[in-house]
mmCIF file of C-alpha atoms in Angstrom:
data_model
loop_
_atom_site.group_PDB
_atom_site.id
_atom_site.type_symbol
_atom_site.label_atom_id
_atom_site.label_comp_id
_atom_site.label_asym_id
_atom_site.label_seq_id
_atom_site.Cartn_x
_atom_site.Cartn_y
_atom_site.Cartn_z
ATOM 1 C CA GLN K 1 48.948 103.376 18.325
ATOM 2 C CA PRO K 2 51.275 104.221 15.920
ATOM 3 C CA ASN K 3 52.446 101.758 13.057
ATOM 4 C CA PRO K 4 55.675 100.237 12.494
ATOM 5 C CA TRP K 5 56.595 103.254 10.521
ATOM 6 C CA GLY K 6 54.986 105.754 13.193
ATOM 7 C CA LEU K 7 52.343 106.534 11.355
ATOM 8 C CA PHE K 8 49.042 107.002 13.201
ATOM 9 C CA ASP K 9 45.314 106.638 11.397
ATOM 10 C CA MET K 10 46.408 105.025 8.159
ATOM 11 C CA LEU K 11 43.055 103.228 7.635
ATOM 12 C CA GLY K 12 39.321 103.907 7.430
ATOM 13 C CA ASN K 13 39.212 107.267 7.382
ATOM 14 C CA VAL K 14 38.647 107.950 3.392
ATOM 15 C CA TRP K 15 40.364 106.388 0.412
ATOM 16 C CA GLU K 16 43.753 108.303 -0.125
ATOM 17 C CA TRP K 17 45.288 109.611 -3.444
ATOM 18 C CA CYS K 18 48.382 108.612 -4.634
ATOM 19 C CA TYR K 19 50.946 109.932 -7.123
ATOM 20 C CA ASP K 20 51.260 106.845 -8.901
ATOM 21 C CA GLY K 21 49.467 106.370 -12.036
ATOM 22 C CA TYR K 22 47.246 103.223 -11.884
ATOM 23 C CA LYS K 23 49.017 99.985 -14.011
ATOM 24 C CA GLY K 24 46.283 97.057 -13.637
ATOM 25 C CA ASP K 25 47.942 93.731 -12.860
ATOM 26 C CA LEU K 26 51.172 94.344 -10.249
ATOM 27 C CA ARG K 27 51.277 90.807 -9.234
ATOM 28 C CA GLN K 28 54.704 90.150 -11.542
ATOM 29 C CA ALA K 29 56.078 93.826 -10.309
ATOM 30 C CA ALA K 30 58.612 94.349 -8.118
ATOM 31 C CA THR K 31 58.078 95.436 -3.968
ATOM 32 C CA ASP K 32 56.098 98.766 -3.950
ATOM 33 C CA PRO K 33 56.102 99.459 -7.521
ATOM 34 C CA VAL K 34 55.929 103.291 -8.749
ATOM 35 C CA GLU K 35 54.098 104.085 -11.905
ATOM 36 C CA ALA K 36 54.224 107.071 -14.104
ATOM 37 C CA ALA K 37 51.932 109.910 -12.508
ATOM 38 C CA THR K 38 50.549 110.018 -16.123
ATOM 39 C CA GLY K 39 47.431 109.272 -17.788
ATOM 40 C CA THR K 40 43.600 109.661 -16.615
ATOM 41 C CA HIS K 41 43.835 107.553 -13.338
ATOM 42 C CA ARG K 42 45.306 107.330 -10.192
ATOM 43 C CA VAL K 43 46.071 104.877 -7.642
ATOM 44 C CA LEU K 44 43.953 105.162 -4.438
ATOM 45 C CA ARG K 45 45.146 103.007 -1.279
ATOM 46 C CA GLY K 46 43.482 102.162 2.281
ATOM 47 C CA GLY K 47 40.034 102.062 1.808
ATOM 48 C CA GLY K 48 37.298 104.252 2.992
ATOM 49 C CA TRP K 49 34.216 104.854 5.635
ATOM 50 C CA ASP K 50 32.529 103.540 2.683
ATOM 51 C CA GLY K 51 33.784 100.197 2.398
ATOM 52 C CA GLY K 52 33.244 96.809 4.482
ATOM 53 C CA ALA K 53 35.639 96.140 6.617
ATOM 54 C CA TYR K 54 37.365 93.592 4.438
ATOM 55 C CA GLY K 55 39.209 96.704 2.423
ATOM 56 C CA VAL K 56 40.513 98.736 4.950
ATOM 57 C CA ARG K 57 44.050 97.859 4.691
ATOM 58 C CA ALA K 58 46.891 99.202 3.532
ATOM 59 C CA ALA K 59 47.453 96.966 0.430
ATOM 60 C CA ARG K 60 44.091 97.585 -0.598
ATOM 61 C CA ARG K 61 44.698 99.155 -3.868
ATOM 62 C CA SER K 62 41.981 100.416 -6.359
ATOM 63 C CA THR K 63 41.861 103.514 -8.998
ATOM 64 C CA PHE K 64 39.875 106.502 -10.078
ATOM 65 C CA ALA K 65 39.683 109.086 -12.738
ATOM 66 C CA SER K 66 41.944 112.141 -11.593
ATOM 67 C CA SER K 67 39.400 114.648 -12.702
ATOM 68 C CA SER K 68 36.727 113.089 -10.470
ATOM 69 C CA ARG K 69 35.827 113.734 -7.016
ATOM 70 C CA ASP K 70 34.026 111.490 -4.313
ATOM 71 C CA GLY K 71 33.351 112.298 -0.416
ATOM 72 C CA SER K 72 35.055 109.218 0.481
ATOM 73 C CA ILE K 73 38.431 110.235 -1.298
ATOM 74 C CA GLY K 74 41.264 112.455 0.293
ATOM 75 C CA PHE K 75 44.711 112.592 0.720
ATOM 76 C CA ARG K 76 47.417 112.749 3.117
ATOM 77 C CA VAL K 77 49.566 115.772 3.671
ATOM 78 C CA VAL K 78 53.070 114.413 4.024
ATOM 79 C CA ARG K 79 56.471 116.372 4.327
ATOM 80 C CA SER K 80 60.195 115.411 4.545
ATOM 81 C CA SER K 81 61.936 114.926 7.942
ATOM 82 C CA PRO K 82 64.038 117.689 8.783
#
């Protein structure tokens, strides 16, 4: 079934690269903060096949060096609505 935004299969396959640069502490941040895509690390979201079920959720957030590769990290192809 799709989620409330009409998207399917959002969690549990691979961590998804996000455009946002990583900023450590977001407890005081605005809802859905966007950090400049600068620096050496990017945000990863969603959890992947190589983690436990506790980590498979949309709010799960991690970081990885943008120059690195891993079998549990991927990306989602998106486009604007016509």
